[in-house]
């Protein structure tokens, strides 16, 4: 059974059921810096083909893909990027990696201004309307973020 944790800012809000997405794009990518870069580029192309804005989705995808490569990498295994438009006008970004034993942790508030890392999930929390982590199936985890798009034109 998958556990799903939903976060809005820093509070846990509960378990959520997924409706069937109207638009969906999913691709496996190598767990390398090149794969993370490709995730961002492919996502921008896909969002453009759907007529959706690139930002802030592009920044969220870049951060989640970089985290999958940096913290979720297992040699010889890929990560998966999934984009879906759900709930009429919500873009859901999912990045699944094979390190379910390493759940994301927000940096402590005391991260110094010269620190080279530790701010990624702060960025995700600021830009996303909702974000969270789904554990499973073993050995995987999925870190996701949602953006409310407003009315989306049917095309």
XYZ file of N, CA, C and O in Angstrom:
620
model
N 0.844 -1.182 0.000
C 0.000 0.000 0.000
C 0.883 1.236 0.000
O 1.821 1.338 0.765
N 0.551 2.198 -0.857
C 1.297 3.446 -0.922
C 0.817 4.393 0.154
O -0.377 4.517 0.387
N 1.762 5.061 0.806
C 1.419 6.126 1.745
C 1.614 7.438 1.041
O 2.624 7.656 0.415
N 0.647 8.320 1.138
C 0.747 9.627 0.501
C 0.634 10.696 1.567
O -0.298 10.702 2.348
N 1.595 11.591 1.575
C 1.588 12.708 2.500
C 1.448 13.977 1.678
O 2.206 14.194 0.747
N 0.474 14.794 2.007
C 0.263 16.051 1.314
C 0.732 17.177 2.212
O 0.412 17.206 3.381
N 1.483 18.104 1.633
C 1.973 19.238 2.410
C 1.518 20.531 1.755
O 1.584 20.675 0.560
N 1.060 21.436 2.573
C 0.809 22.799 2.162
C 1.631 23.621 3.127
O 1.373 23.594 4.314
N 2.658 24.275 2.621
C 3.683 24.878 3.470
C 4.323 23.756 4.267
O 4.874 22.851 3.695
N 4.169 23.765 5.602
C 4.831 22.720 6.381
C 3.839 21.822 7.103
O 4.225 20.986 7.888
N 2.550 21.964 6.829
C 1.576 21.151 7.545
C 1.147 19.956 6.711
O 1.027 20.030 5.500
N 0.915 18.836 7.356
C 0.420 17.638 6.689
C -1.096 17.731 6.673
O -1.724 17.948 7.698
N -1.695 17.569 5.473
C -3.137 17.762 5.360
C -3.933 16.494 5.119
O -5.137 16.535 5.148
N -3.291 15.353 4.838
C -4.073 14.135 4.743
C -3.794 13.296 3.532
O -2.854 13.522 2.803
N -4.642 12.331 3.296
C -4.508 11.399 2.187
C -5.482 11.824 1.101
O -6.625 12.163 1.372
N -5.006 11.807 -0.139
C -5.771 12.330 -1.262
C -5.944 11.240 -2.317
O -5.027 10.469 -2.555
N -7.107 11.189 -2.971
C -7.329 10.242 -4.065
C -7.057 10.931 -5.394
O -7.345 12.117 -5.555
N -6.473 10.203 -6.348
C -6.156 10.756 -7.662
C -7.322 10.592 -8.622
O -7.791 9.484 -8.841
N -7.788 11.701 -9.250
C -8.728 11.551 -10.353
C -7.944 11.191 -11.611
O -6.740 11.375 -11.662
N -8.619 10.674 -12.619
C -7.945 10.357 -13.884
C -7.525 11.656 -14.556
O -8.331 12.568 -14.717
N -6.243 11.775 -14.953
C -5.784 13.026 -15.564
C -6.320 13.206 -16.975
O -6.457 12.256 -17.731
N -6.623 14.470 -17.318
C -7.074 14.799 -18.666
C -5.904 14.750 -19.649
O -6.042 14.293 -20.768
N -4.745 15.245 -19.242
C -3.524 15.242 -20.047
C -2.424 14.599 -19.216
O -2.303 14.886 -18.031
N -1.609 13.738 -19.847
C -0.565 13.038 -19.095
C 0.664 12.820 -19.980
O 0.535 12.464 -21.145
N 1.836 13.024 -19.394
C 3.119 12.807 -20.055
C 4.030 12.143 -19.026
O 4.121 12.596 -17.889
N 4.697 11.056 -19.414
C 5.578 10.359 -18.486
C 6.770 9.813 -19.256
O 6.607 9.265 -20.350
N 7.976 9.973 -18.670
C 9.189 9.533 -19.358
C 10.242 9.107 -18.321
O 10.431 9.792 -17.331
N 10.904 7.962 -18.568
C 12.046 7.599 -17.713
C 13.290 8.337 -18.206
O 13.466 8.540 -19.410
N 14.144 8.732 -17.272
C 15.364 9.468 -17.601
C 16.519 8.932 -16.776
O 16.318 8.456 -15.655
N 17.726 9.040 -17.315
C 18.894 8.567 -16.578
C 19.098 9.435 -15.338
O 18.888 10.644 -15.372
N 19.495 8.802 -14.256
C 19.708 9.511 -12.990
C 21.086 10.173 -12.998
O 21.970 9.833 -12.215
N 21.234 11.120 -13.909
C 22.483 11.855 -14.097
C 22.142 13.331 -14.235
O 20.979 13.678 -14.494
N 23.135 14.222 -14.109
C 22.848 15.641 -14.347
C 22.252 15.889 -15.738
O 21.362 16.721 -15.900
N 22.704 15.133 -16.710
C 22.147 15.268 -18.061
C 20.666 14.866 -18.085
O 19.847 15.510 -18.749
N 20.302 13.801 -17.355
C 18.904 13.386 -17.264
C 18.039 14.437 -16.592
O 16.902 14.679 -17.008
N 18.569 15.086 -15.555
C 17.825 16.152 -14.879
C 17.595 17.332 -15.815
O 16.497 17.901 -15.859
N 18.611 17.691 -16.579
C 18.488 18.779 -17.552
C 17.464 18.420 -18.631
O 16.627 19.235 -19.024
N 17.517 17.169 -19.097
C 16.581 16.707 -20.112
C 15.145 16.714 -19.579
O 14.211 17.033 -20.318
N 14.959 16.402 -18.301
C 13.622 16.454 -17.695
C 13.030 17.848 -17.842
O 11.876 18.011 -18.246
N 13.830 18.864 -17.528
C 13.360 20.242 -17.634
C 13.042 20.614 -19.081
O 11.993 21.183 -19.374
N 13.933 20.249 -19.997
C 13.723 20.593 -21.412
C 12.500 19.892 -21.996
O 11.695 20.516 -22.704
N 12.347 18.600 -21.715
C 11.177 17.861 -22.212
C 9.889 18.406 -21.622
O 8.864 18.502 -22.310
N 9.932 18.768 -20.346
C 8.734 19.296 -19.690
C 8.309 20.616 -20.316
O 7.117 20.848 -20.539
N 9.265 21.483 -20.605
C 8.941 22.764 -21.237
C 8.287 22.528 -22.599
O 7.287 23.167 -22.937
N 8.829 21.599 -23.378
C 8.233 21.271 -24.678
C 6.807 20.740 -24.509
O 5.900 21.116 -25.252
N 6.615 19.842 -23.524
C 5.290 19.258 -23.316
C 4.300 20.312 -22.843
O 3.178 20.377 -23.339
N 4.701 21.141 -21.890
C 3.805 22.195 -21.409
C 3.423 23.133 -22.547
O 2.265 23.537 -22.659
N 4.394 23.455 -23.405
C 4.107 24.306 -24.565
C 3.097 23.664 -25.501
O 2.201 24.331 -26.009
N 3.233 22.351 -25.727
C 2.290 21.662 -26.617
C 0.882 21.628 -26.022
O -0.096 21.552 -26.763
N 0.784 21.687 -24.695
C -0.513 21.736 -24.032
C -1.032 23.165 -23.890
O -2.133 23.380 -23.394
N -0.232 24.139 -24.262
C -0.635 25.538 -24.127
C -0.599 26.032 -22.695
O -1.319 26.957 -22.336
N 0.251 25.435 -21.873
C 0.357 25.825 -20.462
C 1.605 26.669 -20.237
O 2.602 26.525 -20.945
N 1.569 27.536 -19.228
C 2.744 28.362 -18.931
C 3.908 27.506 -18.419
O 3.702 26.486 -17.771
N 5.131 27.956 -18.711
C 6.332 27.222 -18.298
C 6.681 27.465 -16.831
O 7.203 26.590 -16.165
N 6.468 28.662 -16.378
C 6.882 29.020 -15.016
C 5.678 29.142 -14.114
O 4.632 29.613 -14.553
N 5.799 28.694 -12.880
C 6.979 28.207 -12.182
C 7.232 26.703 -12.332
O 8.140 26.168 -11.706
N 6.467 26.025 -13.203
C 6.619 24.571 -13.355
C 8.053 24.192 -13.711
O 8.602 23.224 -13.180
N 8.673 24.960 -14.599
C 10.034 24.656 -15.033
C 11.000 24.632 -13.837
O 11.876 23.776 -13.750
N 10.835 25.565 -12.914
C 11.701 25.621 -11.738
C 11.451 24.440 -10.803
O 12.390 23.865 -10.238
N 10.183 24.084 -10.627
C 9.847 22.932 -9.778
C 10.416 21.646 -10.368
O 10.986 20.820 -9.646
N 10.267 21.471 -11.668
C 10.774 20.266 -12.336
C 12.288 20.199 -12.208
O 12.845 19.142 -11.890
N 12.957 21.316 -12.424
C 14.417 21.349 -12.309
C 14.856 20.940 -10.901
O 15.786 20.138 -10.736
N 14.189 21.446 -9.885
C 14.569 21.138 -8.502
C 14.272 19.687 -8.148
O 15.110 19.002 -7.560
N 13.088 19.197 -8.509
C 12.735 17.813 -8.169
C 13.608 16.818 -8.924
O 14.029 15.801 -8.360
N 13.913 17.096 -10.181
C 14.779 16.205 -10.956
C 16.203 16.230 -10.409
O 16.850 15.183 -10.281
N 16.701 17.407 -10.058
C 18.045 17.500 -9.479
C 18.117 16.738 -8.154
O 19.108 16.040 -7.878
N 17.075 16.833 -7.352
C 17.049 16.084 -6.088
C 17.044 14.578 -6.338
O 17.693 13.826 -5.614
N 16.303 14.136 -7.355
C 16.270 12.700 -7.671
C 17.658 12.209 -8.064
O 18.075 11.119 -7.684
N 18.381 13.023 -8.818
C 19.730 12.653 -9.256
C 20.712 12.702 -8.095
O 21.537 11.810 -7.925
N 20.602 13.728 -7.275
C 21.556 13.920 -6.188
C 21.291 13.006 -4.994
O 22.213 12.401 -4.446
N 20.027 12.881 -4.599
C 19.691 12.158 -3.374
C 18.985 10.828 -3.605
O 18.896 10.018 -2.684
N 18.445 10.598 -4.802
C 17.666 9.391 -5.046
C 18.297 8.435 -6.034
O 17.672 7.469 -6.457
N 19.529 8.694 -6.397
C 20.193 7.898 -7.433
C 20.618 6.530 -6.911
O 21.183 6.395 -5.847
N 20.328 5.519 -7.722
C 20.844 4.164 -7.537
C 21.503 3.810 -8.868
O 20.883 3.940 -9.925
N 22.753 3.368 -8.806
C 23.506 3.061 -10.025
C 22.715 2.110 -10.918
O 22.172 1.106 -10.455
N 22.623 2.472 -12.200
C 21.943 1.621 -13.171
C 20.435 1.777 -13.210
O 19.763 1.115 -13.994
N 19.882 2.638 -12.369
C 18.424 2.833 -12.360
C 18.088 4.260 -12.749
O 18.829 5.184 -12.466
N 16.951 4.424 -13.382
C 16.524 5.734 -13.853
C 15.545 6.358 -12.858
O 15.135 5.730 -11.892
N 15.171 7.602 -13.136
C 14.055 8.221 -12.431
C 12.983 8.514 -13.468
O 13.241 8.463 -14.670
N 11.771 8.761 -13.020
C 10.652 9.008 -13.932
C 10.059 10.380 -13.655
O 9.764 10.713 -12.514
N 9.867 11.143 -14.733
C 9.160 12.416 -14.671
C 7.760 12.190 -15.224
O 7.606 11.622 -16.307
N 6.758 12.643 -14.482
C 5.376 12.572 -14.946
C 4.738 13.943 -14.773
O 4.874 14.562 -13.723
N 4.073 14.389 -15.822
C 3.283 15.617 -15.785
C 1.846 15.231 -16.075
O 1.593 14.428 -16.976
N 0.914 15.783 -15.328
C -0.496 15.490 -15.579
C -1.332 16.709 -15.225
O -1.049 17.397 -14.241
N -2.340 16.968 -16.041
C -3.321 17.996 -15.708
C -4.503 17.256 -15.103
O -5.124 16.415 -15.753
N -4.765 17.537 -13.839
C -5.820 16.858 -13.082
C -6.751 17.901 -12.480
O -6.457 19.095 -12.501
N -7.840 17.460 -11.939
C -8.788 18.344 -11.243
C -9.101 19.592 -12.058
O -9.027 20.700 -11.550
N -9.394 19.425 -13.324
C -9.751 20.508 -14.236
C -8.589 21.425 -14.571
O -8.292 21.627 -15.717
N -7.943 22.007 -13.558
C -6.932 23.020 -13.848
C -5.767 22.965 -12.860
O -5.323 23.975 -12.352
N -5.286 21.768 -12.588
C -4.138 21.596 -11.704
C -3.078 20.816 -12.447
O -3.348 19.744 -12.981
N -1.874 21.363 -12.491
C -0.737 20.646 -13.056
C -0.050 19.907 -11.925
O 0.344 20.504 -10.932
N 0.070 18.599 -12.089
C 0.760 17.765 -11.102
C 2.084 17.320 -11.709
O 2.118 16.749 -12.800
N 3.161 17.586 -10.994
C 4.509 17.216 -11.389
C 4.952 16.116 -10.433
O 4.885 16.302 -9.215
N 5.392 14.982 -10.974
C 5.867 13.885 -10.136
C 7.248 13.461 -10.597
O 7.487 13.329 -11.800
N 8.137 13.237 -9.650
C 9.441 12.669 -9.940
C 9.608 11.458 -9.036
O 9.562 11.568 -7.809
N 9.759 10.294 -9.668
C 9.872 9.029 -8.945
C 11.289 8.509 -9.078
O 11.821 8.426 -10.188
N 11.897 8.173 -7.947
C 13.235 7.586 -7.974
C 13.224 6.276 -7.191
O 12.202 5.903 -6.615
N 14.339 5.581 -7.196
C 14.394 4.246 -6.593
C 15.092 4.243 -5.235
O 15.625 3.219 -4.817
N 15.063 5.356 -4.524
C 15.614 5.424 -3.178
C 14.494 5.752 -2.198
O 14.482 6.806 -1.572
N 13.564 4.834 -2.041
C 12.458 5.032 -1.123
C 12.899 5.120 0.324
O 12.152 5.587 1.180
N 14.115 4.680 0.607
C 14.636 4.745 1.965
C 15.151 6.140 2.323
O 15.450 6.409 3.475
N 15.236 7.037 1.345
C 15.732 8.393 1.584
C 14.635 9.397 1.252
O 14.505 9.832 0.116
N 13.842 9.747 2.254
C 12.758 10.705 2.049
C 13.296 12.131 2.133
O 14.237 12.400 2.887
N 12.709 13.055 1.378
C 13.187 14.433 1.409
C 12.971 15.062 2.777
O 11.974 14.807 3.444
N 13.932 15.897 3.149
C 13.870 16.610 4.419
C 14.171 18.070 4.139
O 15.166 18.381 3.486
N 13.304 18.943 4.617
C 13.557 20.375 4.462
C 14.755 20.768 5.297
O 14.961 20.275 6.391
N 15.542 21.683 4.770
C 16.710 22.185 5.497
C 16.248 22.934 6.735
O 15.194 23.566 6.734
N 17.047 22.871 7.792
C 16.689 23.650 8.984
C 16.719 25.141 8.664
O 17.407 25.580 7.745
N 15.967 25.910 9.432
C 15.883 27.352 9.193
C 17.238 28.035 9.326
O 17.442 29.107 8.793
N 18.177 27.391 9.993
C 19.476 28.002 10.221
C 20.478 27.803 9.098
O 21.672 27.990 9.306
N 20.047 27.422 7.885
C 20.982 27.253 6.771
C 21.603 28.606 6.474
O 20.906 29.595 6.272
N 22.921 28.645 6.484
C 23.641 29.904 6.294
C 23.514 30.437 4.882
O 23.245 29.692 3.938
N 23.728 31.737 4.704
C 23.589 32.359 3.379
C 24.623 31.866 2.374
O 24.419 31.997 1.180
N 25.729 31.291 2.848
C 26.768 30.820 1.933
C 26.706 29.311 1.693
O 27.540 28.770 0.975
N 25.716 28.637 2.274
C 25.590 27.191 2.081
C 25.335 26.889 0.612
O 24.618 27.623 -0.074
N 25.951 25.808 0.112
C 25.816 25.452 -1.299
C 24.585 24.617 -1.588
O 24.224 24.416 -2.740
N 23.933 24.071 -0.578
C 22.729 23.274 -0.787
C 21.824 23.404 0.425
O 22.177 24.039 1.406
N 20.637 22.798 0.327
C 19.729 22.789 1.458
C 18.513 23.672 1.305
O 17.684 23.730 2.195
N 18.410 24.348 0.179
C 17.272 25.247 0.001
C 16.244 24.743 -1.007
O 15.246 25.397 -1.255
N 16.492 23.593 -1.610
C 15.636 23.105 -2.684
C 14.182 22.928 -2.298
O 13.287 23.384 -3.010
N 13.922 22.281 -1.181
C 12.532 22.068 -0.787
C 11.884 23.344 -0.278
O 10.659 23.480 -0.333
N 12.683 24.295 0.182
C 12.128 25.609 0.522
C 11.589 26.272 -0.742
O 10.513 26.871 -0.736
N 12.328 26.135 -1.836
C 11.891 26.660 -3.129
C 10.614 25.960 -3.590
O 9.653 26.607 -4.010
N 10.595 24.635 -3.472
C 9.404 23.868 -3.862
C 8.194 24.316 -3.041
O 7.115 24.557 -3.583
N 8.370 24.458 -1.735
C 7.266 24.870 -0.864
C 6.762 26.266 -1.216
O 5.561 26.536 -1.136
N 7.669 27.150 -1.613
C 7.280 28.515 -1.983
C 6.539 28.568 -3.304
O 5.567 29.302 -3.446
N 7.002 27.805 -4.299
C 6.454 27.899 -5.648
C 5.203 27.050 -5.862
O 4.331 27.424 -6.641
N 5.136 25.899 -5.213
C 4.011 24.976 -5.433
C 2.822 25.369 -4.564
O 2.977 25.907 -3.471
N 1.630 25.069 -5.063
C 0.438 25.256 -4.247
C 0.306 24.133 -3.223
O -0.208 24.348 -2.130
N 0.787 22.950 -3.602
C 0.831 21.795 -2.706
C 2.018 20.943 -3.120
O 2.394 20.940 -4.293
N 2.593 20.211 -2.186
C 3.641 19.253 -2.529
C 3.658 18.165 -1.472
O 3.077 18.310 -0.397
N 4.281 17.066 -1.801
C 4.343 15.979 -0.840
C 5.171 14.827 -1.359
O 5.845 14.935 -2.389
N 5.092 13.724 -0.633
C 5.868 12.526 -0.934
C 4.945 11.326 -0.850
O 4.130 11.229 0.068
N 5.068 10.423 -1.815
C 4.389 9.129 -1.774
C 5.453 8.062 -1.638
O 6.396 8.028 -2.428
N 5.309 7.193 -0.670
C 6.239 6.090 -0.517
C 5.707 4.871 -1.258
O 4.513 4.595 -1.228
N 6.610 4.155 -1.949
C 6.260 2.917 -2.600
C 5.931 3.101 -4.066
O 5.863 4.220 -4.551
N 5.767 2.026 -4.793
C 6.048 0.675 -4.312
C 7.551 0.505 -4.079
O 8.357 1.170 -4.721
N 7.892 -0.344 -3.120
C 9.294 -0.558 -2.757
C 10.071 -0.922 -4.002
O 9.613 -1.733 -4.783
N 11.168 -0.332 -4.291
C 12.004 0.550 -3.464
C 11.817 2.022 -3.791
O 12.695 2.829 -3.503
N 10.701 2.414 -4.371
C 10.540 3.765 -4.917
C 9.891 4.742 -3.950
O 9.269 4.354 -2.965
N 10.042 6.011 -4.302
C 9.272 7.098 -3.702
C 8.993 8.101 -4.811
O 9.729 8.172 -5.792
N 7.920 8.856 -4.659
C 7.575 9.904 -5.605
C 7.439 11.210 -4.846
O 6.685 11.293 -3.884
N 8.184 12.209 -5.267
C 8.034 13.562 -4.741
C 7.225 14.319 -5.786
O 7.529 14.269 -6.968
N 6.164 14.970 -5.339
C 5.270 15.633 -6.274
C 4.992 17.068 -5.840
O 5.159 17.419 -4.666
N 4.581 17.850 -6.802
C 4.175 19.233 -6.556
C 2.997 19.537 -7.467
O 2.914 19.012 -8.581
N 2.085 20.350 -6.985
C 0.927 20.750 -7.786
C 0.859 22.263 -7.905
O 1.163 22.989 -6.953
N 0.455 22.692 -9.099
C 0.246 24.103 -9.400
C -1.194 24.313 -9.852
O -1.652 23.608 -10.756
N -1.893 25.230 -9.242
C -3.238 25.590 -9.696
C -3.086 26.503 -10.899
O -2.405 27.532 -10.829
N -3.698 26.110 -12.012
C -3.539 26.831 -13.276
C -4.636 27.817 -13.564
O -4.506 28.655 -14.450
N -5.756 27.727 -12.889
C -6.909 28.544 -13.241
C -7.617 27.868 -14.400
O -7.332 26.720 -14.748
N -8.549 28.549 -15.068
C -9.270 27.942 -16.175
C -8.308 27.567 -17.316
O -7.466 28.356 -17.706
N -8.446 26.337 -17.814
C -7.624 25.853 -18.929
C -8.520 25.691 -20.136
O -9.584 25.071 -20.062
N -8.096 26.257 -21.254
C -8.886 26.162 -22.490
C -8.827 24.751 -23.035
O -7.767 24.131 -23.029
N -9.960 24.235 -23.459
C -10.001 22.918 -24.086
C -9.437 23.056 -25.504
O -9.733 24.008 -26.191
N -8.613 22.073 -25.930
C -8.048 22.231 -27.252
C -7.940 20.973 -27.902
O -7.547 20.301 -28.573
